XYZ file of C-alpha atoms in Angstrom:
413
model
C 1.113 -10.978 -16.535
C -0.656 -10.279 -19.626
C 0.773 -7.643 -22.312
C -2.163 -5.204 -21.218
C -0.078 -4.594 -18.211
C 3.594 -3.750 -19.641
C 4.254 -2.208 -22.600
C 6.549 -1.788 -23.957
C 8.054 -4.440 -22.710
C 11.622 -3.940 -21.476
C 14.154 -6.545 -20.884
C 16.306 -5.238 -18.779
C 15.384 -5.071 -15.247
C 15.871 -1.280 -13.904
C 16.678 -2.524 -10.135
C 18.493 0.832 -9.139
C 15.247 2.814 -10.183
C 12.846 0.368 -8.584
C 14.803 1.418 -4.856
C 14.605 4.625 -5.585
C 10.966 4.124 -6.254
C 11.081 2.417 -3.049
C 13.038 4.931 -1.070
C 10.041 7.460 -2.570
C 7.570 4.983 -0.970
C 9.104 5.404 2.016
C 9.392 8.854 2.050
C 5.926 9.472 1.223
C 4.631 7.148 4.448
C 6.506 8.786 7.024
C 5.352 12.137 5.662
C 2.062 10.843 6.031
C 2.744 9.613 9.158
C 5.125 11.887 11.036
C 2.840 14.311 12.841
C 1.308 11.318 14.667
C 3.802 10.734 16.867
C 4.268 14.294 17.195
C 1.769 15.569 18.036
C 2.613 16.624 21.711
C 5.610 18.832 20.738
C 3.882 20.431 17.696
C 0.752 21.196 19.753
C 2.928 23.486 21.574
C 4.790 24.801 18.896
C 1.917 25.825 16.711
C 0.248 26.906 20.093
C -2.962 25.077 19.212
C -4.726 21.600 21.166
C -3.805 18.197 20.392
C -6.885 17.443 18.819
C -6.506 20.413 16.625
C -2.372 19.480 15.692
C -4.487 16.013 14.517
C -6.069 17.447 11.624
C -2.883 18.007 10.174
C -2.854 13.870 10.034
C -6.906 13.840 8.897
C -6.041 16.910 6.340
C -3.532 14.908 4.284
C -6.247 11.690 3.848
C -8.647 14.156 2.934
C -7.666 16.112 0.358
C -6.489 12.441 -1.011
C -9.799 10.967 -1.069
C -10.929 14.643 -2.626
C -8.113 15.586 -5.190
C -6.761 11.913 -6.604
C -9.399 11.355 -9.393
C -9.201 14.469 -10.844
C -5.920 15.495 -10.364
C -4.717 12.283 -12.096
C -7.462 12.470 -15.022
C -6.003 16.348 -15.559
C -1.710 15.208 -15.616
C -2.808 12.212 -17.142
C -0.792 12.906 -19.877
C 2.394 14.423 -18.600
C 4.999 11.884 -19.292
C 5.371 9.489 -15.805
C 9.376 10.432 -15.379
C 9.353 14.055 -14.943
C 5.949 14.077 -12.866
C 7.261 11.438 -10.195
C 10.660 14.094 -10.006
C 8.320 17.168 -9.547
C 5.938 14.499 -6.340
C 9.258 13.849 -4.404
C 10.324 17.192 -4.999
C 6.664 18.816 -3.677
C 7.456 16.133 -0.338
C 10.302 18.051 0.384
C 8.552 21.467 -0.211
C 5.657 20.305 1.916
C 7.699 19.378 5.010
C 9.762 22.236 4.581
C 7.483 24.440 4.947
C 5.574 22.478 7.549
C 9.017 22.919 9.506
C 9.106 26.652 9.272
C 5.247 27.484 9.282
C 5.215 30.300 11.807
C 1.667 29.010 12.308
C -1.160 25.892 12.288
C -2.731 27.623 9.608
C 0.628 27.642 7.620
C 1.448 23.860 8.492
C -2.144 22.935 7.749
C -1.272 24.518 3.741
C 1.735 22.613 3.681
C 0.235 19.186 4.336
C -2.694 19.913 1.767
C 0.177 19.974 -0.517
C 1.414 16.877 0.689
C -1.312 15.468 0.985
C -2.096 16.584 -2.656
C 1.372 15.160 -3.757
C 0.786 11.770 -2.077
C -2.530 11.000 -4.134
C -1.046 11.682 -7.050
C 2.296 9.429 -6.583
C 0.132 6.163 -5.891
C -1.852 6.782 -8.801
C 1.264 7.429 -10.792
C 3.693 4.685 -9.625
C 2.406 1.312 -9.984
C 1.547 1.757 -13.842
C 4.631 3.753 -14.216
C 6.286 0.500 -12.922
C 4.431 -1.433 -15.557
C 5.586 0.100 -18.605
C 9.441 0.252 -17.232
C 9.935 -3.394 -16.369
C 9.676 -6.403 -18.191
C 6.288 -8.384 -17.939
C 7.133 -11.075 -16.016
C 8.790 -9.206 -13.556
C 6.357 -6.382 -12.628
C 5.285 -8.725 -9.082
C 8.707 -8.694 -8.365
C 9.500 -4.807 -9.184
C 6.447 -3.842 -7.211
C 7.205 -5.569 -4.106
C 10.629 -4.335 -4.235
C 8.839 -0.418 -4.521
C 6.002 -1.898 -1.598
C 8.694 -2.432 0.464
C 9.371 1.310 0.901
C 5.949 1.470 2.344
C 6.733 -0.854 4.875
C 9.868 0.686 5.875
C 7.995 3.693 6.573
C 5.284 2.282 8.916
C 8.324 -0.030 10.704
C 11.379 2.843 10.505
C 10.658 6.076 9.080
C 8.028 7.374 11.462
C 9.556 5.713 14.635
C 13.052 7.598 13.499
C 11.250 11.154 12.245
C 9.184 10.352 16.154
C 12.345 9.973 17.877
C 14.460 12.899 16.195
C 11.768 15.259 16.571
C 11.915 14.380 20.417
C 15.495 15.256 20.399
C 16.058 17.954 18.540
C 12.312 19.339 17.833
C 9.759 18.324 15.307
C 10.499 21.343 12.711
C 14.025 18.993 12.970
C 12.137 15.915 11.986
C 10.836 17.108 9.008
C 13.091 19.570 7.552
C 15.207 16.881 7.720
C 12.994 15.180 5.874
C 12.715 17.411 3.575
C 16.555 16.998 2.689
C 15.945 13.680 2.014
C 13.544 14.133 -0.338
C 15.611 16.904 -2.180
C 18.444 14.068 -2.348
C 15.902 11.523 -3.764
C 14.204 14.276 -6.687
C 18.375 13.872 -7.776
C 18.593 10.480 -7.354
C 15.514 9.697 -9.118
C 16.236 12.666 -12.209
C 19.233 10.524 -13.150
C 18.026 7.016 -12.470
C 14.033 6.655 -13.189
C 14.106 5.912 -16.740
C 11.976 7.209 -19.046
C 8.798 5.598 -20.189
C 6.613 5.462 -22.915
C 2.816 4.974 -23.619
C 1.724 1.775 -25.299
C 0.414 2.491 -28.910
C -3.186 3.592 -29.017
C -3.592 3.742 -25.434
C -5.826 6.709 -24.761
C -6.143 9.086 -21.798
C -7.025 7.704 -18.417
C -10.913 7.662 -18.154
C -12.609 6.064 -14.781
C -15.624 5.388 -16.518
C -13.908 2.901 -18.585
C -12.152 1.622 -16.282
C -14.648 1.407 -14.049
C -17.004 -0.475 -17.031
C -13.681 -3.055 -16.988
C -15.660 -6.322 -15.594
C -12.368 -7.054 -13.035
C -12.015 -3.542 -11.898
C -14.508 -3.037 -9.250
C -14.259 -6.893 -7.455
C -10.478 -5.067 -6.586
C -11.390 -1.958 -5.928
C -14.015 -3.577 -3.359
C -12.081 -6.310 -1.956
C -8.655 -4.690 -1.755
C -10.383 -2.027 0.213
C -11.694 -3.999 2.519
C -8.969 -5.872 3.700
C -7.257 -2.319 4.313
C -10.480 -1.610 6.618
C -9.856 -4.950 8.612
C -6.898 -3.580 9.517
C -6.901 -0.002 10.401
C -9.903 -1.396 12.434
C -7.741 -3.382 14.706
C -4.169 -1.269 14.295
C -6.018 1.867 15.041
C -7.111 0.111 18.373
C -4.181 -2.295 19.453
C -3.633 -0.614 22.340
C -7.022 -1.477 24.167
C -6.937 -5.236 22.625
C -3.551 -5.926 24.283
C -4.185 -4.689 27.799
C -7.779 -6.422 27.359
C -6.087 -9.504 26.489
C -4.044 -9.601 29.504
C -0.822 -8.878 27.764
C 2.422 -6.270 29.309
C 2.160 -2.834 28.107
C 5.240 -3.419 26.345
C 3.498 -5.338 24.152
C 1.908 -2.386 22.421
C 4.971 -1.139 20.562
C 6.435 -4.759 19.924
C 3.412 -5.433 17.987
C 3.621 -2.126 15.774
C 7.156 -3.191 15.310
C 6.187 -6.369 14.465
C 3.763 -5.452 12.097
C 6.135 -3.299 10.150
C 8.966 -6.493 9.748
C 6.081 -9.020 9.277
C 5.205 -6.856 7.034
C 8.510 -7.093 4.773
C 8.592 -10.477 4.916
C 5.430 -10.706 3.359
C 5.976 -8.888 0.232
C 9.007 -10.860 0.154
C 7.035 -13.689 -0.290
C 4.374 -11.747 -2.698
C 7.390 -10.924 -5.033
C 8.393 -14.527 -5.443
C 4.902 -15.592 -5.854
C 3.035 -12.915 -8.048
C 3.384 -13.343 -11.475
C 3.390 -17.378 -11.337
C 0.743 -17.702 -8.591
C -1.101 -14.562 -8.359
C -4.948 -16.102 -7.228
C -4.113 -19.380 -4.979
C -1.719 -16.981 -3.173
C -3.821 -14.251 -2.637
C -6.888 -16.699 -1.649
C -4.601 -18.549 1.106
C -3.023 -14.949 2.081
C -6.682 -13.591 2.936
C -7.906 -16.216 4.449
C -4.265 -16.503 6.905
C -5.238 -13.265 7.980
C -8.968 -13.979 8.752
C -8.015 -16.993 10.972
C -5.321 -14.776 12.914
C -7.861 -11.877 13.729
C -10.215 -14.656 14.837
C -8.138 -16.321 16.809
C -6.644 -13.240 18.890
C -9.026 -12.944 20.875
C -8.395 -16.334 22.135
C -4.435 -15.722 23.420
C -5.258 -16.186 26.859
C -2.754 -13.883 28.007
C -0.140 -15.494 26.066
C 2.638 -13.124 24.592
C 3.971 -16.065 21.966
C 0.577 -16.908 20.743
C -0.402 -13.258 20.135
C 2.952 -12.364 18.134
C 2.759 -15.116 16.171
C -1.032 -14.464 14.715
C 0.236 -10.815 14.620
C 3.395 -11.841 12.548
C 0.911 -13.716 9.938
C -1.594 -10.752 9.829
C 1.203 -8.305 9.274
C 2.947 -10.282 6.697
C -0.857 -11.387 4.994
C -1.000 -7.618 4.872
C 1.947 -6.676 3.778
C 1.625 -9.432 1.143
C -1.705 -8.622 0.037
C -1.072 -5.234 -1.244
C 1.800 -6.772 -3.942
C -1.350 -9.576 -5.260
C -3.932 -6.770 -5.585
C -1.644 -4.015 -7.174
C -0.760 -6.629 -9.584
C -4.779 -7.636 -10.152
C -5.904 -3.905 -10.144
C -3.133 -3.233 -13.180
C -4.250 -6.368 -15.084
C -7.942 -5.587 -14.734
C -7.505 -2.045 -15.781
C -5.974 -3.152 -19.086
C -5.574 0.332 -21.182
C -7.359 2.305 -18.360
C -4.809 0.942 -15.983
C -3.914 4.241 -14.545
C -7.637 5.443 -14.144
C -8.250 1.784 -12.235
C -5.081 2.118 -10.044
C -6.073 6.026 -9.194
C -9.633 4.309 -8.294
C -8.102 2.024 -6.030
C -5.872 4.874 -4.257
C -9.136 6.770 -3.292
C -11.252 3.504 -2.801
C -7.770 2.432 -0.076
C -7.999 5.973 1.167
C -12.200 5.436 2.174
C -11.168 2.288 3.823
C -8.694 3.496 6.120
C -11.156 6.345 7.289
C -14.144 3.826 7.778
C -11.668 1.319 9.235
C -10.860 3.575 11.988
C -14.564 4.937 12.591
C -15.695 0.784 12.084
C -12.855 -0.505 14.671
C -14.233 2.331 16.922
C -18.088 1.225 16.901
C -16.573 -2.245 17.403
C -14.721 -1.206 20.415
C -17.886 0.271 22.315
C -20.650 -2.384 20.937
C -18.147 -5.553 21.833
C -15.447 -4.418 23.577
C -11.862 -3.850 23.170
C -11.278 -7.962 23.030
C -13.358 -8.793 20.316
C -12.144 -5.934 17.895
C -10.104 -8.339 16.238
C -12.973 -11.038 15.833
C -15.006 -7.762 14.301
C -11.963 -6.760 11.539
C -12.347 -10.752 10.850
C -15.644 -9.699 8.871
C -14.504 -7.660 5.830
C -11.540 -9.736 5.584
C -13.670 -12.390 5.065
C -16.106 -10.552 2.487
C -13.156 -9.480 0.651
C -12.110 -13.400 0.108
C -15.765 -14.314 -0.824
C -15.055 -11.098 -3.595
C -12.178 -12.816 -4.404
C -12.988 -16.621 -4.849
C -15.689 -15.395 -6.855
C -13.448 -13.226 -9.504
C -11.361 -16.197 -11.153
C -12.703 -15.089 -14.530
C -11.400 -11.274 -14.922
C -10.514 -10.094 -11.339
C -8.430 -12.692 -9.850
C -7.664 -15.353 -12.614
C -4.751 -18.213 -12.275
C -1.242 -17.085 -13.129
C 0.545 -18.940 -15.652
C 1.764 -21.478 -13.515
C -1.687 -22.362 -11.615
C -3.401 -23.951 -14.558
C -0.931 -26.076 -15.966
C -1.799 -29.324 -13.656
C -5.573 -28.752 -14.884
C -4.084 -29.556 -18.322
C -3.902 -32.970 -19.446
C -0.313 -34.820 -19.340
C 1.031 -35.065 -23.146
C 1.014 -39.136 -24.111
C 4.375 -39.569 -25.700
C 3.944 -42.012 -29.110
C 4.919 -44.866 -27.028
C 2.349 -45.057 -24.501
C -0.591 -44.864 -27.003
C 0.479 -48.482 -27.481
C -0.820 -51.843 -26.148
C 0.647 -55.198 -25.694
């Protein structure tokens, strides 16, 4: 990592604050998440349609995609500490009140706060993590934070899903709620506190969009989100097309989410000493296992395995890019990481409307074969950034260097 990503540079490594981060991650996916796979019970509550109890899903991306840039230009300067204390602690005011709105108009408030809060924490985090961690460990502190996010998609919302079922959804997330009162504590007394890097000036996304490596990321990591809300977004028709058991459909999602931690296992091992050869072989893993599903035949085995590599390529391939977008970003980091949270947020909304088109022009079985596409324009994007987007890590150059000749081997007989 170069010094345009950390500093100062610490050299201790803050590990309880990094799972509190991580328990935050978590926290804000199954907010984001939760009224998914409740939608039933709080159609009924709220005394409105299912389609209409969805927008409270659709609400949350949107004021994302419509608040993050600004918001984060206008608390750009509020020190990082207190402002990630005040995000978990507007999570647990959002589901609170989501849990006692007396009405959809009163939830639908509620998760534009969320939704508001949520923007602001991925714009926030990642460069917070940056400047608290030493340099050569910020792969390995953000994969241990990633791994919240995870989590979420594999445990939080199938938990919040199932306790809403049995005791209610406003159960599911006032509960929630309480958890993220517990974590504003947790993370007051062990986030530490962090300071800006001398001369670095207020985030501006016209300079870090005029970075050279900023916009190959903000393009390609994008992308590869698309790919997959294409085909996760649609699983359910590509498994019964495929000839697979119904059951099928929720052993993938849960094999998504633990694929999923494995691979930003691997990304934390890999990311500061390999960042570009892992990245390249990571995108182009999950290219041949969207290709190939369409090919299972029926088979159970052969579709969880090219499901286990896209889920861990996916889970790995946020860890790689986070890393790229903060290194690219240099002094703007924050601006170019804020960038990437609305570019991410775009990509899951086209993803879902792009895996939709697919599903009607080529059918439910060749939706995979059609997320195969940007996955593969995002690792044309990336073979072509080696100079300033995706460059070799410290350890990927050193066999292009020439062996030292010790003073005697110069010699002849």
């Amino acid at each position: 990592m170069s010094s345009a990503i950390s500093a100062p540079a610490p050299q201790r490594f803050p590990l309880a604050a990094m799972m509190v981060l991580a328990a935050i991650a978590f926290t804000a996916i199954t907010t984001e998440l939760l009224p998914s796979g409740l939608l039933p019970q709080i159609s009924t509550g709220l005394n409105v349609s299912e389609p209409v109890a969805g927008y409270l899903a659709a609400a949350y991306a949107a004021v994302i995609v419509v608040t993050v840039v600004p918001a984060a230009r206008l608390l750009g300067r509020v020190p990082r500490r207190p402002l990630l204390v005040a995000l978990v602690l507007t999570f647990a005011l959002s589901n609170a009140l989501v849990g006692l709105a007396p009405d959809f108009t009163s939830a639908m408030v509620a998760r534009l706060v969320g939704g508001l809060a949520h923007g602001l924490l991925w714009t926030t985090m990642a460069p917070y993590v940056s400047r608290v961690v030493p340099a050569a460990k910020v792969g390995k502190a953000l994969a241990i934070v990633f791994s919240g996010n995870s989590l979420g998609l594999a445990i939080g919302a199938p938990i919040g899903t199932a306790l809403g079922t049995f005791l209610g959804w406003r159960a599911s997330f006032l509960a929630l709620a309480g958890f993220s009162v517990l974590l504003g504590v947790l993370a007051f007394w062990l986030l530490p506190s962090s300071r800006r890097a001398a001369g670095e000036t207020r985030p501006s996304l016209r300079a870090a969009i005029a970075q050279p490596g900023v916009k190959p990321v903000a393009i390609a990591w994008p992308l590869l989100v698309l790919a997959h809300f294409a085909l996760f977004t649609y699983i359910a028709p590509y498994i019964r097309d495929a000839g697979l058991p119904d059951y099928a459909i929720s052993l993938s999602l849960t094999v998504l989410g633990v694929s999923g931690l494995l691979g930003i296992w691997i990304a934390g091992l890999t990311v500061d000493s390999h960042p570009r050869r892992s990245l390249l072989i990571t995108t182009a893993a999950i290219a041949v296992s969207m290709l190939l599903l369409p090919f299972v035949g029926g088979s159970l085995a052969f579709a969880l395995v090219l499901m286990t590599v896209w889920g861990a390529g996916l889970g790995a391939i946020g860890i790689y890019n986070q890393s790229a977008i903060l290194r690219a970003g240099r002094e703007n980091k924050d601006a170019a990481n804020g960038l990437t949270v609305l570019t991410i947020q775009l990509g899951i909304t086209i993803g879902a409307l792009y895996g939709s088109a697919a599903l009607v022009v080529a059918g439910p079985l060749l939706v995979p074969a059609a997320a195969a596409i940007p996955v593969i324009a995002a690792l044309v994007i990336a073979y072509a950034g080696k100079t300033v987007a995706y460059p070799p890590g410290p350890r990927e150059s050193v066999w292009k260097s020439p062996r030292p000749v010790k003073e005697h081997e110069g010699t002849s007989k």
